[in-house]
Short mmCIF file of C-alpha atoms and ligand atoms in Angstrom, two decimals:
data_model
loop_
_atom_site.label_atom_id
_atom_site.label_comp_id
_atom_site.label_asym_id
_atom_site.label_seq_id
_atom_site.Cartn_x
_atom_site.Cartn_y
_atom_site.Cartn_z
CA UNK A 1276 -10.01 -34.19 0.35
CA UNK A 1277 -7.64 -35.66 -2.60
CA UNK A 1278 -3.85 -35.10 -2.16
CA UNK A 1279 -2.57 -32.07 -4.31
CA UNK A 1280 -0.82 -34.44 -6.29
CA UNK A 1281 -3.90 -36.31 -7.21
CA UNK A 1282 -6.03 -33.17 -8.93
CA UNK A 1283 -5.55 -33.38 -12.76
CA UNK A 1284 -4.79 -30.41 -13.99
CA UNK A 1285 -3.03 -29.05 -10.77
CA UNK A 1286 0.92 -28.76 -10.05
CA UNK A 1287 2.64 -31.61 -8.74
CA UNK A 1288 3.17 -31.35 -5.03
CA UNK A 1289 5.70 -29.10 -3.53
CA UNK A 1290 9.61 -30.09 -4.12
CA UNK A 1291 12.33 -29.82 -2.13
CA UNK A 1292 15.49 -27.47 -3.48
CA UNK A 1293 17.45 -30.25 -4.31
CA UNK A 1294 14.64 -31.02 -6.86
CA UNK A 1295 13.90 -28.07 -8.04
CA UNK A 1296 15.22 -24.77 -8.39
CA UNK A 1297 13.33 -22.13 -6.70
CA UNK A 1298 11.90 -24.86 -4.03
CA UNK A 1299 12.99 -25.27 -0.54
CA UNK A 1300 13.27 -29.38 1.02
CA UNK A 1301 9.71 -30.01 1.98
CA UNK A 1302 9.42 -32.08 5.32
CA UNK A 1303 6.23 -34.08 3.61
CA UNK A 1304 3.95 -34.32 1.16
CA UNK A 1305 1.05 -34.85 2.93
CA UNK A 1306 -1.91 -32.79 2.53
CA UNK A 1307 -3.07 -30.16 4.80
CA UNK A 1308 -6.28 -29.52 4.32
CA UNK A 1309 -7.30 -26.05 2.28
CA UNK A 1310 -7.82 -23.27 5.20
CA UNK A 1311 -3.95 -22.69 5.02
CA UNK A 1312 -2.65 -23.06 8.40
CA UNK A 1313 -2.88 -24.91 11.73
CA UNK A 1314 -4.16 -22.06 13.26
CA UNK A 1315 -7.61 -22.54 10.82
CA UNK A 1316 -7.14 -26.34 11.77
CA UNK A 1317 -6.78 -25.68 15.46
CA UNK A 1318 -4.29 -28.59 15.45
CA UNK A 1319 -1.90 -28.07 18.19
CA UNK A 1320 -0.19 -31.28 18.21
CA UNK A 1321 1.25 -31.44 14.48
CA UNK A 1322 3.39 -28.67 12.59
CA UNK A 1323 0.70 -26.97 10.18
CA UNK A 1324 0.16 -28.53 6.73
CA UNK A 1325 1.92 -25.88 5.65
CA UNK A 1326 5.49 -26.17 7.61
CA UNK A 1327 5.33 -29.83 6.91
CA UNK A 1328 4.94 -29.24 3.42
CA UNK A 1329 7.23 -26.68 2.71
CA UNK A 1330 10.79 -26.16 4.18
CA UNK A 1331 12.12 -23.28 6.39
CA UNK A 1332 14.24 -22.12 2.78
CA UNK A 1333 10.96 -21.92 0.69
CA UNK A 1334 8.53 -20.57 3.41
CA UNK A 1335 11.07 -18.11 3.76
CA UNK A 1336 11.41 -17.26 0.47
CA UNK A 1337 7.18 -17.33 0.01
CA UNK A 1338 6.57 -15.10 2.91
CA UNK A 1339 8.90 -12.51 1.67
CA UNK A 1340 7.44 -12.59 -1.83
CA UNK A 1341 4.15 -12.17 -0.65
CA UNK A 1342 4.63 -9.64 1.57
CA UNK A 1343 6.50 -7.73 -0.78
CA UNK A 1344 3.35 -7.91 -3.15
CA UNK A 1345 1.14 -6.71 -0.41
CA UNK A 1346 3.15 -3.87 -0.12
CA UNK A 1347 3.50 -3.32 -4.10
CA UNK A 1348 0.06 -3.16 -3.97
CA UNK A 1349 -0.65 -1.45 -1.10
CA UNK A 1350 1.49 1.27 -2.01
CA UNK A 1351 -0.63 0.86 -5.86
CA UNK A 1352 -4.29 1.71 -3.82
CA UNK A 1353 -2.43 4.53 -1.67
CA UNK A 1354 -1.09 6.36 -4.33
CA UNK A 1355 -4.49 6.14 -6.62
CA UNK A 1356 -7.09 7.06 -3.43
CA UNK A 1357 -4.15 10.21 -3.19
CA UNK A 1358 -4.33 10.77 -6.68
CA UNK A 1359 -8.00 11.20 -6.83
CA UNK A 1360 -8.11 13.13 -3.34
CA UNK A 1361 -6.15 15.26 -4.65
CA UNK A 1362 -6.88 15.58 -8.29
CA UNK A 1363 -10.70 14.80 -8.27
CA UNK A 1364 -10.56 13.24 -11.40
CA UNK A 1365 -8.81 9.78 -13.09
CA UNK A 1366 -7.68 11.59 -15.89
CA UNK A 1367 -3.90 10.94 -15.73
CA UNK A 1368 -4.48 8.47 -12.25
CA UNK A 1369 -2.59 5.97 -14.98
CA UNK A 1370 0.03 7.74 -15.82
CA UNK A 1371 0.92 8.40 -12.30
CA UNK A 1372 0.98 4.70 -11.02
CA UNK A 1373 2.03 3.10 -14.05
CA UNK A 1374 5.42 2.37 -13.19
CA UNK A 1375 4.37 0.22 -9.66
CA UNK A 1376 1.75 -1.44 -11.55
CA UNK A 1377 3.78 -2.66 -14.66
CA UNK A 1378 6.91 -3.82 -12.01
CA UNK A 1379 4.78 -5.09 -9.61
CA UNK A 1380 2.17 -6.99 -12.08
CA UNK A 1381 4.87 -8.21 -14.08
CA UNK A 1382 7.17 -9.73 -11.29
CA UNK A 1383 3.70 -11.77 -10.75
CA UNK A 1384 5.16 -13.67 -13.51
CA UNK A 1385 7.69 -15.68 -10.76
CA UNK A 1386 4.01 -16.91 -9.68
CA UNK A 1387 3.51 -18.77 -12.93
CA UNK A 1388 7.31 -19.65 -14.06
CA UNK A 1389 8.65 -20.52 -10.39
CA UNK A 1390 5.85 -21.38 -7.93
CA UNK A 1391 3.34 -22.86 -9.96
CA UNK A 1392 5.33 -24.65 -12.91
CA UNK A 1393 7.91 -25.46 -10.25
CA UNK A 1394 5.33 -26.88 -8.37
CA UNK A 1395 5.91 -25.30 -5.05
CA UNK A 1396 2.58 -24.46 -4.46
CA UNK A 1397 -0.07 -26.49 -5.98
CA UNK A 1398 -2.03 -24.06 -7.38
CA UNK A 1399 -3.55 -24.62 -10.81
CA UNK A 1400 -0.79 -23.84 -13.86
CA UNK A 1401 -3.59 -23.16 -15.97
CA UNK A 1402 -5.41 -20.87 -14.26
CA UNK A 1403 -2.53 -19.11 -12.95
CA UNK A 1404 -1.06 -19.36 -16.50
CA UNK A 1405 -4.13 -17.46 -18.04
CA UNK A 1406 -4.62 -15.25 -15.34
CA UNK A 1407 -1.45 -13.65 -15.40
CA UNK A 1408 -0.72 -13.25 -19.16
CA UNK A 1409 -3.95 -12.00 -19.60
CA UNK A 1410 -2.84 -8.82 -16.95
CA UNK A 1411 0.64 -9.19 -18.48
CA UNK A 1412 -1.19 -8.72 -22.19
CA UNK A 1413 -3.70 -5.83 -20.63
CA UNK A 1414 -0.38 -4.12 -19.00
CA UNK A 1415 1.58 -4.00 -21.45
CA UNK A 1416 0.09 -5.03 -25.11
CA UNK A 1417 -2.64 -2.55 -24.16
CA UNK A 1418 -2.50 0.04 -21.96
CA UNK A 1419 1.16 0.40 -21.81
CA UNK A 1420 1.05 1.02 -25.59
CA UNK A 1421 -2.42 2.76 -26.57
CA UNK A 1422 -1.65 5.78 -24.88
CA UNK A 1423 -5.05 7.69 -26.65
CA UNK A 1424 -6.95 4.59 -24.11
CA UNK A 1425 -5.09 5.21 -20.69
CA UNK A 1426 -7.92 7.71 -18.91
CA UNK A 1427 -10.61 5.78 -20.42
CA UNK A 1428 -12.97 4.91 -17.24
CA UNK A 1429 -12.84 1.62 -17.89
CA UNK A 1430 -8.93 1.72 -17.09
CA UNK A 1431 -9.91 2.81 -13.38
CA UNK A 1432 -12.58 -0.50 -13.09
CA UNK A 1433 -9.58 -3.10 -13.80
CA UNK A 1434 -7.17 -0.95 -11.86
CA UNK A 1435 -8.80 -0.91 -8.53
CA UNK A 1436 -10.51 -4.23 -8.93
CA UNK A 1437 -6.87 -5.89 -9.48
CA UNK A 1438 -5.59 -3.89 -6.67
CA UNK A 1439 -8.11 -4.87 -3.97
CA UNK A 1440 -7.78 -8.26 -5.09
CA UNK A 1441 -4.11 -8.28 -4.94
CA UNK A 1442 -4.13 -7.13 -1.41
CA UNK A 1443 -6.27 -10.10 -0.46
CA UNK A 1444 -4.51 -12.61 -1.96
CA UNK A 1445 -1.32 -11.89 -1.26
CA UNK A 1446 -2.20 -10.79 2.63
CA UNK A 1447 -4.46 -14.37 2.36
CA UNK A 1448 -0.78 -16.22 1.57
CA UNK A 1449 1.44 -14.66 3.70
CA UNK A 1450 -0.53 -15.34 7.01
CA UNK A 1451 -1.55 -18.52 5.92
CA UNK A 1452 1.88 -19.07 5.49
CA UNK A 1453 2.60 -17.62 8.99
CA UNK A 1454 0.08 -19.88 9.93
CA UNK A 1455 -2.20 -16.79 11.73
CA UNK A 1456 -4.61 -16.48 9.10
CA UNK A 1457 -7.78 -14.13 10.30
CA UNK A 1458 -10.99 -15.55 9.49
CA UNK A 1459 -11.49 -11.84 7.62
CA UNK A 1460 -8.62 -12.06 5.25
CA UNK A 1461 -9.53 -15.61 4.44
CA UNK A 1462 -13.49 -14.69 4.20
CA UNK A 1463 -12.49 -11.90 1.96
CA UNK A 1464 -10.44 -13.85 -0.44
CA UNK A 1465 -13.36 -15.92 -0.86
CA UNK A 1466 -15.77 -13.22 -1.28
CA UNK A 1467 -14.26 -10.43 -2.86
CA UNK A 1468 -13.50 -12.50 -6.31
CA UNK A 1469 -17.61 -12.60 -6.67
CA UNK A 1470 -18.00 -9.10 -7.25
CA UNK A 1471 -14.33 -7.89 -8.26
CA UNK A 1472 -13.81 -10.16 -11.01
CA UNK A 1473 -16.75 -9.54 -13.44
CA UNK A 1474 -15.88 -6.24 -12.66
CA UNK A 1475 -12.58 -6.47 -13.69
CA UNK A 1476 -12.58 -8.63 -16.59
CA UNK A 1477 -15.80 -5.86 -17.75
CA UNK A 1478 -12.92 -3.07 -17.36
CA UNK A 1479 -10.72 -4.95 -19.41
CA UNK A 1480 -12.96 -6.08 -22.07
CA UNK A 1481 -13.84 -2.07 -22.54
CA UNK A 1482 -10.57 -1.16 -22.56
CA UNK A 1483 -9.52 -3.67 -25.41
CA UNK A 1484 -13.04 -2.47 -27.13
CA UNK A 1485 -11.84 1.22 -26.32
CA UNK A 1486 -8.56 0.45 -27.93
CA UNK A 1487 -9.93 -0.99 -30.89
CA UNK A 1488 -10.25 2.14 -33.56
CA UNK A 1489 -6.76 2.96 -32.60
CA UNK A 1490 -5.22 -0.41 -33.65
CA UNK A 1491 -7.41 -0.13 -36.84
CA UNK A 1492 -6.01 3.10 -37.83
CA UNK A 1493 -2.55 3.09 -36.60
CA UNK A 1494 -2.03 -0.90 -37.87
CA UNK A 1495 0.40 -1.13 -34.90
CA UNK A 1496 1.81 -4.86 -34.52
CA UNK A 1497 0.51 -5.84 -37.50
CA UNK A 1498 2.76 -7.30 -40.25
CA UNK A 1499 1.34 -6.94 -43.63
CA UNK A 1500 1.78 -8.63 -46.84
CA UNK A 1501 3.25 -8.79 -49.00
CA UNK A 1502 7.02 -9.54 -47.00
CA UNK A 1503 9.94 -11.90 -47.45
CA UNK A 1504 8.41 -14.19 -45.01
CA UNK A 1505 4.92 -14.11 -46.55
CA UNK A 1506 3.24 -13.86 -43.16
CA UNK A 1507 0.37 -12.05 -42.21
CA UNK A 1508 -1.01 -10.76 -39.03
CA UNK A 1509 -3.50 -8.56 -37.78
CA UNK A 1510 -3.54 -7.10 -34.55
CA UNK A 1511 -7.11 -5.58 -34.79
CA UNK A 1512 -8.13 -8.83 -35.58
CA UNK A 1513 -5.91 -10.16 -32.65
CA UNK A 1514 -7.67 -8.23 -30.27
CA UNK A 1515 -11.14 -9.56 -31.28
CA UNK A 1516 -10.63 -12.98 -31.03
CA UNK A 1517 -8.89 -12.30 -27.37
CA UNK A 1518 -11.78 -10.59 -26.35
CA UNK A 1519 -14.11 -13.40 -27.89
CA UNK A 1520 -11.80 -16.06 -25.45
CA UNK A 1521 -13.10 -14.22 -22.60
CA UNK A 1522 -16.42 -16.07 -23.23
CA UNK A 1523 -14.91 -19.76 -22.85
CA UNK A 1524 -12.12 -18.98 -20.15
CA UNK A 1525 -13.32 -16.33 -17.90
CA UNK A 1526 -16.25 -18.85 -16.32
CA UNK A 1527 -13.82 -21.56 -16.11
CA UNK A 1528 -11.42 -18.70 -13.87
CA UNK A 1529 -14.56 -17.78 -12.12
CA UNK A 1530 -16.68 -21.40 -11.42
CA UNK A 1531 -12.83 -22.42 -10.51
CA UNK A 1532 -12.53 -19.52 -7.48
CA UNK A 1533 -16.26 -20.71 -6.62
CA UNK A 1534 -15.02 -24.02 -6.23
CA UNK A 1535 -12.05 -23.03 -4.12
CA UNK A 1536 -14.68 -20.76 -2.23
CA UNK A 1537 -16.71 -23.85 -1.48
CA UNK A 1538 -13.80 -26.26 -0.62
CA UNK A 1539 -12.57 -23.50 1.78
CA UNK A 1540 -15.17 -21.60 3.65
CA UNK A 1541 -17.94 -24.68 3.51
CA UNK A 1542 -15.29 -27.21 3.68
CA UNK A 1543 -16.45 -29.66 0.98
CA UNK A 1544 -15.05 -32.05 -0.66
CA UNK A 1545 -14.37 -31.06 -4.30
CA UNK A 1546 -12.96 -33.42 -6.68
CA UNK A 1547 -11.44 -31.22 -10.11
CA UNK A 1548 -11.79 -33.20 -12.99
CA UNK A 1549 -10.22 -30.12 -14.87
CA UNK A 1550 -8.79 -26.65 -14.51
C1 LIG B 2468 -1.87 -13.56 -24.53
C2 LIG B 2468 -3.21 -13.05 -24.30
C3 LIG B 2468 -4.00 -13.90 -23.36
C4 LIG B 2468 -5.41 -13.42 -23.27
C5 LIG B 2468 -6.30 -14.37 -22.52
C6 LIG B 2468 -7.68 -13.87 -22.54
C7 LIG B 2468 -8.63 -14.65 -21.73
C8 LIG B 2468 -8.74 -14.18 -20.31
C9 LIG B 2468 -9.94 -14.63 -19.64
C10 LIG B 2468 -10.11 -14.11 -18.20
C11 LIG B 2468 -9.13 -13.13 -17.76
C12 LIG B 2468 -9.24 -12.78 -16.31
C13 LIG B 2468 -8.34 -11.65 -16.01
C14 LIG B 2468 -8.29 -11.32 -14.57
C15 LIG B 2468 -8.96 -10.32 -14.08
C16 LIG B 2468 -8.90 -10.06 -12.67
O1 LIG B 2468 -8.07 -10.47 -11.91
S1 LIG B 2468 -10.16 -9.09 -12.12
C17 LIG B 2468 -9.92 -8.96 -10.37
C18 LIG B 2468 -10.50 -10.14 -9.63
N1 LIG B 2468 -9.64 -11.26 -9.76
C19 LIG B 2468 -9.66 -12.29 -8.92
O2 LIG B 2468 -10.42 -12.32 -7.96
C20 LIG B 2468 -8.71 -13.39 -9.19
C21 LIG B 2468 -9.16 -14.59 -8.49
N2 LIG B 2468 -8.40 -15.72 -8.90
C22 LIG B 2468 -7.45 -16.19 -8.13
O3 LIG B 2468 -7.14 -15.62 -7.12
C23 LIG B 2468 -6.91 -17.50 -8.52
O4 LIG B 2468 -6.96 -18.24 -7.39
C24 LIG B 2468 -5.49 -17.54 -9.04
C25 LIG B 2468 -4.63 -16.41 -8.57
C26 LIG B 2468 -5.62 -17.42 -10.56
C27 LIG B 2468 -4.78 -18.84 -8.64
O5 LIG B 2468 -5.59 -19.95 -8.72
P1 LIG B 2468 -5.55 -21.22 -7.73
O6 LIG B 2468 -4.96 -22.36 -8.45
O7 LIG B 2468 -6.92 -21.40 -7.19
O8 LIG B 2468 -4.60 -20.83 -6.57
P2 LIG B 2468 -4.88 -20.63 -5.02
O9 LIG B 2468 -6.11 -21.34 -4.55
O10 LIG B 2468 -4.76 -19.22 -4.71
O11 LIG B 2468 -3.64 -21.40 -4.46
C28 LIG B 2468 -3.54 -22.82 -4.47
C29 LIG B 2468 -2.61 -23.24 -3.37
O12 LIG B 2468 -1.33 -22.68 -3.57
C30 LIG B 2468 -1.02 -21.77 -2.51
N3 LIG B 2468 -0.39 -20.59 -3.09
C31 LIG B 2468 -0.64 -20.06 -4.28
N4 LIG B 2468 0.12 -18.98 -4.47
C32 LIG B 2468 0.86 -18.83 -3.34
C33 LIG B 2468 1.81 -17.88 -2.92
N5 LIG B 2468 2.14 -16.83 -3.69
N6 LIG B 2468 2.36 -18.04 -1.71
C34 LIG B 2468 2.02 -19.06 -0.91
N7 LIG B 2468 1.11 -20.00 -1.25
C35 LIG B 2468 0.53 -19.87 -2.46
C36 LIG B 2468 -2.35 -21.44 -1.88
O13 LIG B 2468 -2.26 -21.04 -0.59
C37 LIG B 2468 -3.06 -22.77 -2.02
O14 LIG B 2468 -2.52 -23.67 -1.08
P3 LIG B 2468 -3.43 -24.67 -0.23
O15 LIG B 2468 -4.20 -23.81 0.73
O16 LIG B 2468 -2.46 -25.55 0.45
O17 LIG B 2468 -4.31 -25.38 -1.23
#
């Protein structure tokens, strides 16, 4: 299919360290194909796409990272299935993970300002950009500071839908990069998303909904008039036009991982006009 380079909307190809500053030298930019290692490929007489495209310093560096995050969230799904073995009940299962999810979900912003701006892997900055300061927002903006929302049920159907997916993914990466990816990993990355991401977004969309009377009456991060800067804003209000931008983004996220399901698993040719 079309060179990395060549997909509007995408990164540009990978860069080499000199270039760039969390990038390792890349031995070429040639493309690989999209089943993420030789292994997939069965090409025994070439390095992977992979190891040509990326340098020993970078693939280094990505394995680690993603391996890291496997374990982040690994660790996230042990400690909730204990919590609610244990407890019975998801009353307070936020409280008690909160601190893994908020490190681990927020160092996925290296994804977004290193590997995807950077161009080091050439995944979409777009979609990565929304998908991770929309988590980021929901972390933080939300549950991290409506305490009255955090054992709302809903909390529990974004929790575990990010954690399984997080698993995938970041397993899906690191043996790609290792260039031993199981057809399982690689079937459930592709898979997974179809199910755990209406899901998810519907537990986030509740929560923001559950959150709503809160922000109303408490008028937290709003700025009111009249002040020396004459501005205005309204976080209540905030909150309702960020759930109504679910309606125009979330298809493009999830028609984008069908796409990539497509181009991977059925091995078509897919040529993105846009992210
Ligand atoms: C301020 C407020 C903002 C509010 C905004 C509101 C609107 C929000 C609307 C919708 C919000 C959605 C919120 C999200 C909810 C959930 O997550 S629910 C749980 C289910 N979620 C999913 O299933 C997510 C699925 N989506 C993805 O996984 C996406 O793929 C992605 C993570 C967003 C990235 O997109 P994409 O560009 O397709 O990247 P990939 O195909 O994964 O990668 C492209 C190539 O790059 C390589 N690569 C990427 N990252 C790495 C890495 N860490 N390490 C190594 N390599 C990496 C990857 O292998 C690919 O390489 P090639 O195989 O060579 O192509």
């Amino acid at each position: 299919h079309a060179p990395d380079g060549a997909i509007p909307g995408r990164a540009p190809p990978p860069l080499a360290l000199s270039e760039a500053r969390c990038a390792a030298p890349m031995a070429s930019s040639e493309e690989d194909g999209t089943n993420g290692g030789a292994s997939e490929a069965g090409d025994e007489k070439e390095p992977s796409g992979r190891r040509r495209r990326l340098g020993l310093a970078a693939t280094a560096w990505l394995t680690f990272y993603n391996i890291a995050m496997t374990a982040g969230w690994l660790v996230l799904a042990i400690a909730m299935v204990r919590f609610y073995m244990e407890k019975g009940t998801h009353r307070g299962l936020y409280k008690s993970i909160q601190k893994t999810l908020k490190f681990f979900q927020t160092v996925a912003l290296i994804e977004l300002t290193c590997f995807s701006l950077q161009g080091i892997v050439p995944t979409s900055v777009l979609v990565t950009g929304v998908q991770v300061s929309s988590r980021i927002f929901m972390v933080w903006l939300i549950t991290h500071s409506i305490k009255p929302i955090q054992n709302e049920e809903s909390v529990v159907l974004f929790l575990v839908s990010w954690t399984v997916t997080e698993i995938t993914r970041y397993s899906f990466y690191t043996f790609s990069l290792l260039d031993h990816l199981p057809y399982f990993v690689k079937w459930a990355r592709y898979n997974f998303f179809i199910i755990l991401y209406p899901v998810g977004v519907a537990g986030e969309l509740l929560t923001i909904y559950a959150a709503l009377p809160y922000v109303k009456k408490s008028g937290m991060f709003s700025i009111r008039l009249p002040n020396k800067y004459n501005v205005s804003f309204d976080y209540y209000y905030f909150l309702l036009i960020t759930m109504a931008s679910y309606i125009p983004l979330f298809p493009q996220l999830y028609f984008h991982m069908l796409r990539q399901r497509r181009k991977v698993l059925h091995g078509e040719v897919i040529v993105e006009k846009d992210d």
